[in-house]
XYZ file of C-alpha atoms in Angstrom:
561
model
C -7.737 -4.366 81.149
C -4.905 -6.816 80.442
C -4.123 -5.085 77.161
C -3.952 -1.705 78.862
C -1.582 -3.045 81.509
C 0.614 -4.487 78.803
C 0.723 -1.180 76.994
C 1.577 0.662 80.169
C 4.364 -1.780 80.893
C 5.581 -1.461 77.310
C 5.800 2.328 77.553
C 7.550 1.960 80.847
C 10.097 -0.396 79.336
C 10.680 1.856 76.333
C 11.081 4.828 78.673
C 13.497 2.952 80.892
C 15.544 1.955 77.827
C 15.718 5.564 76.678
C 16.522 6.670 80.270
C 19.530 4.411 80.359
C 20.781 5.914 77.122
C 20.242 9.478 78.296
C 21.811 8.776 81.682
C 24.952 7.744 79.884
C 24.922 11.003 77.906
C 23.835 13.672 80.369
C 23.359 12.110 83.755
C 19.654 11.139 83.465
C 16.226 12.780 83.382
C 12.798 12.158 84.710
C 11.573 8.780 83.429
C 7.936 9.805 83.549
C 8.600 12.637 81.107
C 10.030 10.188 78.583
C 7.090 7.836 79.002
C 4.728 10.730 78.459
C 6.586 11.848 75.354
C 6.413 8.389 73.788
C 2.751 8.135 74.686
C 1.970 11.536 73.176
C 3.943 10.749 70.014
C 1.886 7.610 69.608
C -1.512 9.072 70.462
C -1.183 12.394 68.672
C 0.453 11.146 65.493
C -1.504 12.256 62.399
C -0.689 8.874 60.909
C -2.653 5.832 61.958
C -0.525 3.838 64.445
C -0.943 0.239 65.507
C 1.045 -1.728 68.098
C 1.417 -5.399 67.228
C 2.525 -8.401 69.259
C 2.347 -12.030 68.246
C 0.711 -10.880 64.994
C -2.163 -9.301 66.913
C -3.149 -5.638 67.441
C -2.567 -4.732 71.084
C -3.081 -0.959 70.813
C -3.889 1.823 68.360
C -4.168 5.569 68.324
C -7.223 7.717 67.586
C -5.959 8.378 64.076
C -6.158 4.637 63.416
C -9.743 4.528 64.722
C -10.705 7.312 62.327
C -8.563 5.768 59.542
C -10.584 2.573 59.545
C -13.929 4.303 60.213
C -14.652 2.765 63.623
C -16.154 4.515 66.663
C -13.880 3.262 69.458
C -10.524 1.583 70.001
C -12.283 -1.410 71.537
C -14.160 -1.958 68.256
C -10.933 -1.848 66.226
C -8.848 -4.014 68.592
C -11.147 -6.988 68.011
C -9.586 -7.623 64.576
C -6.447 -9.381 63.428
C -4.304 -7.164 61.124
C -5.188 -9.150 57.997
C -8.906 -8.848 58.828
C -8.621 -5.121 58.165
C -7.739 -5.926 54.564
C -9.514 -7.420 51.529
C -9.117 -11.175 51.190
C -6.752 -10.782 48.235
C -4.070 -8.119 47.710
C -3.559 -6.551 44.227
C -0.668 -8.916 43.481
C -3.016 -11.884 43.901
C -1.727 -13.084 47.267
C -4.110 -13.687 50.193
C -3.861 -10.857 52.716
C -3.321 -13.283 55.626
C -0.350 -14.915 53.912
C 1.199 -11.668 52.703
C 0.757 -9.967 56.120
C 2.754 -12.762 57.742
C 5.490 -12.324 55.079
C 5.726 -8.587 55.809
C 5.994 -9.144 59.592
C 8.696 -11.772 59.122
C 10.604 -9.344 56.894
C 10.383 -6.631 59.598
C 11.518 -9.060 62.329
C 14.479 -9.990 60.164
C 15.592 -6.441 59.220
C 14.277 -4.445 62.177
C 11.907 -2.459 59.952
C 10.123 -2.822 56.651
C 8.349 -0.359 54.367
C 5.763 -1.546 51.861
C 2.448 -0.696 50.232
C -0.777 -2.340 51.255
C -4.493 -2.225 50.609
C -6.700 -2.013 53.718
C -10.462 -1.807 53.917
C -12.443 0.411 56.269
C -15.580 -0.387 58.196
C -17.672 0.407 55.087
C -15.639 -2.022 52.973
C -13.931 0.720 50.964
C -10.335 0.140 49.858
C -7.571 2.307 51.314
C -4.178 2.317 49.579
C -1.654 2.506 52.403
C 2.052 2.979 52.900
C 3.028 0.822 55.903
C 6.193 1.106 58.001
C 6.765 -1.748 60.440
C 9.339 -1.090 63.191
C 10.505 -3.794 65.628
C 10.876 -3.041 69.384
C 12.564 -6.019 71.111
C 11.607 -5.648 74.809
C 12.561 -8.370 77.327
C 12.189 -11.241 74.876
C 8.931 -9.808 73.506
C 8.551 -9.053 69.769
C 6.573 -5.805 69.699
C 6.081 -3.846 66.478
C 4.721 -0.461 65.633
C 2.860 -0.095 62.348
C 2.648 3.391 60.892
C -0.079 3.691 58.248
C -0.271 6.572 55.773
C -3.154 6.941 53.313
C -1.689 7.131 49.778
C -4.971 6.529 47.969
C -4.782 9.841 46.121
C -1.121 9.314 45.258
C -1.909 5.806 44.171
C -4.762 7.053 42.014
C -2.356 9.441 40.330
C 0.145 6.642 39.902
C -2.522 4.299 38.560
C -3.670 7.064 36.235
C -0.083 7.463 35.052
C 0.256 3.729 34.540
C -3.090 3.681 32.712
C -1.972 6.621 30.588
C 1.288 4.911 29.769
C -0.608 1.759 28.930
C -3.043 3.710 26.756
C -0.262 5.398 24.810
C 1.556 2.100 24.510
C -1.582 0.559 23.029
C -2.008 3.533 20.695
C 1.661 3.222 19.687
C 1.477 -0.477 18.888
C -2.083 -0.566 17.515
C -1.743 2.452 15.218
C -2.436 1.820 11.547
C 0.729 3.707 10.619
C 4.303 2.621 11.214
C 5.927 4.589 14.049
C 9.658 4.847 14.727
C 11.631 6.577 17.444
C 15.275 6.995 16.525
C 18.340 8.897 17.619
C 20.103 11.592 15.606
C 23.769 11.731 14.691
C 23.821 15.359 13.619
C 25.202 15.811 10.123
C 25.984 12.103 9.913
C 22.329 11.320 9.425
C 19.774 9.380 11.483
C 20.981 7.204 14.347
C 19.816 3.799 15.522
C 16.144 3.023 15.874
C 15.173 3.224 19.555
C 11.620 1.939 19.270
C 9.282 0.635 16.563
C 5.644 -0.337 16.795
C 4.073 -3.663 15.891
C 2.700 -2.512 12.514
C 6.223 -1.470 11.456
C 7.492 -4.962 12.235
C 4.584 -6.551 10.378
C 4.788 -4.404 7.226
C 8.586 -4.543 6.927
C 8.905 -8.199 7.914
C 11.551 -7.571 10.593
C 11.389 -8.545 14.244
C 11.530 -5.731 16.789
C 15.019 -6.863 17.805
C 16.210 -6.665 14.200
C 14.793 -3.164 13.703
C 16.460 -1.870 16.876
C 19.842 -2.750 15.360
C 19.143 -0.725 12.197
C 18.973 2.921 11.157
C 16.104 4.417 9.089
C 18.543 4.879 6.212
C 18.963 1.104 5.945
C 15.223 0.733 5.329
C 15.245 3.001 2.263
C 15.685 1.604 -1.228
C 19.069 2.264 -2.832
C 17.785 4.964 -5.176
C 16.118 6.824 -2.279
C 19.032 6.778 0.194
C 20.521 9.897 -1.390
C 17.478 11.858 -0.203
C 17.882 10.768 3.432
C 20.743 13.188 4.177
C 18.861 16.073 2.563
C 15.719 15.359 4.588
C 17.761 14.906 7.773
C 19.335 18.350 7.337
C 15.884 19.926 6.913
C 14.553 17.997 9.893
C 17.329 19.101 12.255
C 17.049 22.690 11.089
C 13.260 23.106 11.194
C 12.563 20.430 13.860
C 9.972 18.792 11.618
C 9.722 17.506 8.053
C 7.212 15.821 5.770
C 8.403 13.913 2.753
C 7.806 10.816 0.642
C 10.193 7.953 0.085
C 10.248 4.234 -0.704
C 11.075 1.651 1.960
C 12.270 -1.847 1.226
C 10.880 -4.713 3.306
C 12.991 -7.638 4.438
C 11.739 -9.778 1.531
C 12.503 -7.014 -0.989
C 8.970 -5.630 -1.410
C 8.885 -1.894 -2.125
C 6.558 0.262 0.006
C 5.794 3.864 -0.953
C 5.459 5.903 2.240
C 4.778 9.418 3.499
C 6.838 10.348 6.569
C 5.920 12.995 9.152
C 8.968 13.443 11.394
C 9.338 15.643 14.494
C 12.411 16.268 16.649
C 11.991 16.564 20.431
C 14.222 16.355 23.477
C 14.207 13.193 25.543
C 16.479 12.958 28.577
C 18.682 15.734 27.268
C 19.106 14.284 23.767
C 17.391 15.034 20.467
C 15.352 12.127 19.150
C 13.070 11.849 16.121
C 9.529 10.536 16.152
C 8.536 9.446 12.644
C 4.983 8.497 11.693
C 5.252 6.527 8.461
C 2.109 6.028 6.357
C 1.924 3.399 3.629
C 0.718 5.252 0.518
C 1.348 2.426 -1.955
C -2.369 1.982 -2.557
C -2.842 5.741 -2.870
C -0.001 5.907 -5.405
C -1.501 3.064 -7.386
C -4.927 4.720 -7.219
C -3.496 8.032 -8.432
C -1.656 6.218 -11.204
C -4.846 4.406 -12.173
C -6.755 7.684 -12.027
C -4.183 9.316 -14.277
C -4.394 6.416 -16.702
C -8.201 6.583 -16.616
C -8.181 10.316 -17.332
C -5.709 9.788 -20.163
C -7.818 6.920 -21.510
C -10.965 9.030 -21.353
C -9.134 11.751 -23.241
C -8.117 9.203 -25.856
C -11.704 8.013 -26.163
C -12.877 11.596 -26.600
C -10.302 12.087 -29.342
C -11.310 8.747 -30.832
C -15.007 9.634 -31.017
C -14.143 13.004 -32.526
C -12.013 11.125 -35.044
C -14.711 8.512 -35.689
C -17.265 11.222 -36.385
C -14.810 12.645 -38.914
C -14.227 9.185 -40.406
C -17.975 8.612 -40.753
C -18.865 12.067 -41.992
C -16.128 12.371 -44.644
C -17.075 9.320 -46.772
C -20.770 10.060 -46.306
C -20.248 13.609 -47.514
C -18.346 12.306 -50.537
C -21.075 9.785 -51.307
C -23.856 12.342 -50.910
C -21.899 14.837 -53.003
C -21.476 12.247 -55.769
C -25.172 11.334 -55.662
C -26.126 14.991 -55.960
C -23.811 15.315 -58.930
C -25.383 12.247 -60.587
C -28.845 13.646 -59.911
C -27.758 16.883 -61.574
C -26.561 14.950 -64.631
C -29.890 13.144 -64.805
C -31.831 16.374 -64.577
C -29.827 17.850 -67.477
C -30.215 14.745 -69.604
C -27.991 11.861 -70.665
C -26.143 13.905 -73.296
C -24.160 15.701 -70.538
C -22.847 12.498 -68.912
C -20.729 9.769 -70.493
C -19.942 6.233 -69.331
C -16.449 7.127 -68.133
C -17.801 9.842 -65.823
C -20.369 7.433 -64.405
C -17.690 4.795 -63.713
C -15.472 7.357 -62.020
C -18.270 8.545 -59.761
C -19.360 4.996 -58.964
C -15.767 4.088 -57.995
C -15.601 7.121 -55.737
C -18.820 6.101 -54.002
C -17.669 2.490 -53.760
C -14.334 3.440 -52.227
C -16.040 5.526 -49.545
C -18.491 2.689 -48.960
C -15.459 0.437 -48.383
C -14.090 3.001 -45.926
C -17.325 2.884 -43.959
C -17.399 -0.911 -44.102
C -13.781 -1.129 -42.875
C -14.517 1.216 -39.998
C -17.640 -0.708 -38.967
C -15.821 -4.063 -39.270
C -12.964 -2.829 -37.100
C -15.332 -1.496 -34.440
C -17.321 -4.743 -34.378
C -14.211 -6.914 -34.210
C -12.457 -4.882 -31.518
C -15.654 -5.070 -29.443
C -15.840 -8.854 -29.953
C -12.201 -9.236 -28.897
C -12.736 -7.116 -25.778
C -15.765 -9.182 -24.762
C -14.064 -12.505 -25.600
C -16.424 -13.449 -28.417
C -13.988 -13.253 -31.317
C -12.844 -16.672 -32.462
C -10.050 -17.577 -34.842
C -10.586 -20.565 -37.114
C -7.205 -22.248 -36.767
C -6.201 -24.714 -39.469
C -2.961 -26.102 -40.815
C -1.721 -23.927 -43.653
C 1.533 -23.053 -45.408
C 2.371 -19.663 -43.935
C 4.994 -18.908 -46.611
C 2.526 -19.410 -49.462
C -0.174 -17.483 -47.560
C 2.011 -14.396 -46.981
C 3.429 -14.496 -50.502
C -0.045 -14.668 -52.113
C -1.288 -11.745 -50.026
C 1.773 -9.706 -50.986
C 1.480 -10.487 -54.681
C -2.247 -9.694 -54.638
C -1.490 -6.034 -53.891
C 1.717 -5.780 -55.946
C 0.099 -4.215 -58.989
C -1.727 -1.626 -56.928
C 1.372 -0.758 -54.857
C 3.584 -0.387 -57.920
C 0.943 1.812 -59.569
C 1.734 4.327 -56.842
C 5.401 4.370 -57.772
C 6.414 2.199 -54.802
C 8.485 -0.985 -55.196
C 7.207 -4.143 -53.465
C 9.556 -7.030 -52.677
C 8.906 -10.451 -51.113
C 11.680 -12.693 -49.756
C 11.869 -15.872 -47.675
C 14.571 -18.218 -46.397
C 12.237 -21.237 -46.442
C 10.015 -22.590 -49.205
C 7.290 -24.084 -47.019
C 6.233 -23.990 -43.356
C 2.923 -25.427 -42.206
C 1.508 -24.130 -38.952
C -1.818 -23.497 -37.256
C -3.349 -20.189 -38.328
C -6.527 -18.531 -39.483
C -5.818 -17.539 -43.123
C -8.585 -14.908 -43.266
C -7.432 -13.253 -40.032
C -3.753 -13.238 -41.065
C -4.712 -11.875 -44.455
C -6.450 -9.012 -42.710
C -3.335 -8.406 -40.571
C -1.030 -8.378 -43.613
C -3.331 -6.145 -45.671
C -3.540 -3.673 -42.783
C 0.262 -3.522 -42.446
C 0.767 -3.212 -46.192
C -1.863 -0.451 -46.406
C -0.091 1.416 -43.579
C 3.243 1.010 -45.340
C 1.757 2.420 -48.560
C 0.085 5.278 -46.724
C 3.346 6.568 -45.269
C 5.752 5.771 -48.114
C 6.319 8.327 -50.829
C 6.618 7.441 -54.535
C 10.064 6.023 -55.259
C 10.152 4.239 -51.903
C 10.139 0.516 -51.199
C 8.096 -1.980 -49.170
C 9.664 -5.330 -48.256
C 7.941 -8.430 -46.887
C 10.220 -11.124 -45.432
C 9.493 -14.522 -43.914
C 12.198 -16.082 -41.713
C 12.216 -19.556 -40.192
C 13.328 -19.581 -36.536
C 12.649 -23.290 -35.903
C 9.939 -22.951 -33.245
C 8.767 -19.579 -34.585
C 8.101 -17.900 -37.913
C 9.024 -14.225 -38.192
C 7.174 -12.056 -40.723
C 8.562 -8.563 -41.305
C 6.850 -5.749 -43.204
C 9.343 -2.903 -43.780
C 9.074 0.379 -45.625
C 11.229 3.374 -46.432
C 8.507 5.811 -45.394
C 8.415 8.757 -43.034
C 9.009 6.678 -39.895
C 7.555 6.952 -36.398
C 8.931 9.273 -33.670
C 10.744 7.407 -30.892
C 8.391 8.690 -28.192
C 5.405 7.225 -30.100
C 6.783 3.698 -30.522
C 5.544 2.444 -27.133
C 1.976 3.609 -27.770
C 1.574 2.840 -31.478
C -0.415 -0.367 -30.744
C -2.619 1.194 -28.069
C -6.312 1.666 -28.685
C -7.336 5.019 -30.219
C -3.699 6.098 -30.670
C -2.491 7.916 -33.773
C 0.846 9.511 -34.535
C -0.975 12.428 -36.173
C -4.169 13.188 -34.194
C -5.289 16.301 -36.043
C -8.401 16.335 -38.167
C -6.300 17.956 -40.904
C -3.770 15.094 -41.002
C -2.516 13.944 -44.367
C -3.710 10.343 -43.987
C -7.046 8.915 -42.867
C -7.545 6.336 -40.116
C -9.553 5.684 -36.973
C -6.687 4.837 -34.632
C -7.808 1.254 -33.967
C -6.201 -0.526 -36.934
C -2.851 -1.399 -35.320
C -4.545 -2.166 -32.007
C -6.764 -4.647 -33.843
C -3.721 -6.068 -35.648
C -1.963 -6.722 -32.334
C -5.079 -8.378 -30.879
C -5.454 -10.641 -33.943
C -1.777 -11.649 -33.788
C -2.074 -12.376 -30.054
C -5.098 -14.593 -30.729
C -2.632 -16.763 -32.684
C -0.310 -16.860 -29.661
C 2.087 -14.481 -31.389
C 3.544 -11.027 -30.859
C 4.067 -7.910 -32.951
C 6.679 -5.215 -32.420
C 7.852 -2.152 -34.319
C 11.215 -0.617 -35.088
C 11.436 2.782 -36.712
C 13.701 5.725 -37.456
C 12.149 9.022 -38.456
C 12.909 9.771 -42.084
C 14.187 6.251 -42.824
C 11.158 4.026 -42.403
C 9.540 1.444 -40.146
C 9.550 -2.328 -39.682
C 6.641 -4.254 -38.179
C 7.771 -7.670 -36.939
C 5.267 -10.489 -36.375
C 6.407 -13.612 -34.490
C 4.121 -16.653 -34.709
C 4.615 -19.955 -32.866
C 4.945 -23.083 -35.013
C 2.173 -25.374 -33.835
C -0.236 -27.733 -35.556
C -3.969 -28.404 -35.456
C -5.292 -31.940 -35.782
C -7.689 -32.831 -38.585
C -7.889 -29.273 -39.904
C -6.371 -28.321 -43.235
C -6.897 -25.458 -45.593
C -10.462 -25.368 -46.882
C -10.950 -25.364 -50.652
C -12.874 -22.482 -52.248
C -13.833 -22.005 -55.898
C -11.004 -20.113 -57.542
C -13.236 -17.348 -58.868
C -15.004 -16.843 -55.555
C -11.718 -16.754 -53.585
C -10.184 -14.254 -56.021
C -13.229 -12.012 -55.927
C -13.334 -12.172 -52.121
C -9.647 -11.256 -51.853
C -10.093 -8.290 -54.218
C -13.007 -7.147 -52.088
C -10.916 -7.362 -48.886
C -8.057 -5.469 -50.536
C -10.443 -2.683 -51.519
C -11.752 -2.565 -47.928
C -8.320 -2.478 -46.247
C -6.867 -0.015 -48.807
C -9.920 2.239 -48.787
C -8.157 4.904 -46.676
C -5.737 5.541 -49.549
C -7.471 8.155 -51.712
C -6.015 7.901 -55.167
C -7.560 4.600 -56.125
C -7.767 5.351 -59.840
C -10.934 7.425 -59.549
């Protein structure tokens, strides 16, 4: 009853205050009408209304009763304002503490608008917009609290915030680099407005550093000329897809594919660029291309090997059939000279097969790491000179001059004499193969202090410039056709390079078509402890060297047969 009397008095006081104002304006009106109007405005308001005094609820309207899910005013008026709220507000503050802060703010300013979370009788949360208005009446601090349910609006806002958060997470957690940058029309791309975390990580820049840059600054120097062209296309068609190369802060090059779209943001054109790192894809495609090319080479090699195997076998079988024919006709149709000629032909083709098999075995051993060189201290000048002189007679019999020269008489270093002999014989055989009668082959040894340089030069047909980089590659031949003028499997020079590298050396080639070629071997001068040249019986060593010459020179047909 006391509360009701207080409310009645309060309405009376508010009405009297309004009456005084109206009396000053138009001479006064019926006070009871004003009281009734205030009462009706309070009771019939669609918004929940509470009257507060001394931080307690002293009255409420029916909308408030329904708002909180109670049956009567009496049931609702039992609670303190903060008791109609969860213990903690969304910002983490206790409702009791925050409610007091809001009331103090309203008392200070006369009114205060804020958002709040209430709970109804069932314990369900209600997102509320609250307007506190102060009514100072005869030293009493009375407040009205207008409550409006904004749960649906808040859900939409929370959904928007969640959506923004989701897209922000997608933006920063994407696997691709993403940039948002302005446009400067024909002047090219403008400053970067936003960049995601992966862009910062891959390029090595902080976000602050990137926001001071333009996309053009991220391109490598040789790709910047394409930026203007792509920008023109982008502005014209509103989208563009292209590849370029970006340069990270530390100088690393990153091949990328860019998908760029122009859209309007706050009245200005901006560009959203999704940048995908395709470095690995590029390397994979390059590797795939190399693999396909290598497979093609192997196919050509096996076709060539079958030719190399079949040709000497056919010759040998043909010779055997001829000898069988002689035998069938009787000895009187065959003389010793014919027999020797046929035997030499068979022997030469046997050497060809042996050379091919040896090369295949050795290249396989080198690839698998099982080939070993027997390093020993030997005079490289004497070794090269002896190998050269051992083939001099044969070379000159073909009408080709052979010359040996050196600027040092003796140089002992660690080498495998048998392996180097094989290297030299291979190079000399190649020089003979491609040098016409009347030409010249020169072998030079030069002392370079820490290195020895051995050069085998010829005045032959030369090697095309575009073939120089691949001449030492496996299965490569300058002339790949099965009708070529010179035999060979395409692994000889590859084997030569591998054998030189096993000595810690290098081999290069210089050539001019029509003038000849020079193969240059560089060997390091190093020694091997307790290993010197092994002694062999003179006859055995000479016979062995002749045998190796026949093997390495077996691809040259006219071998006096």
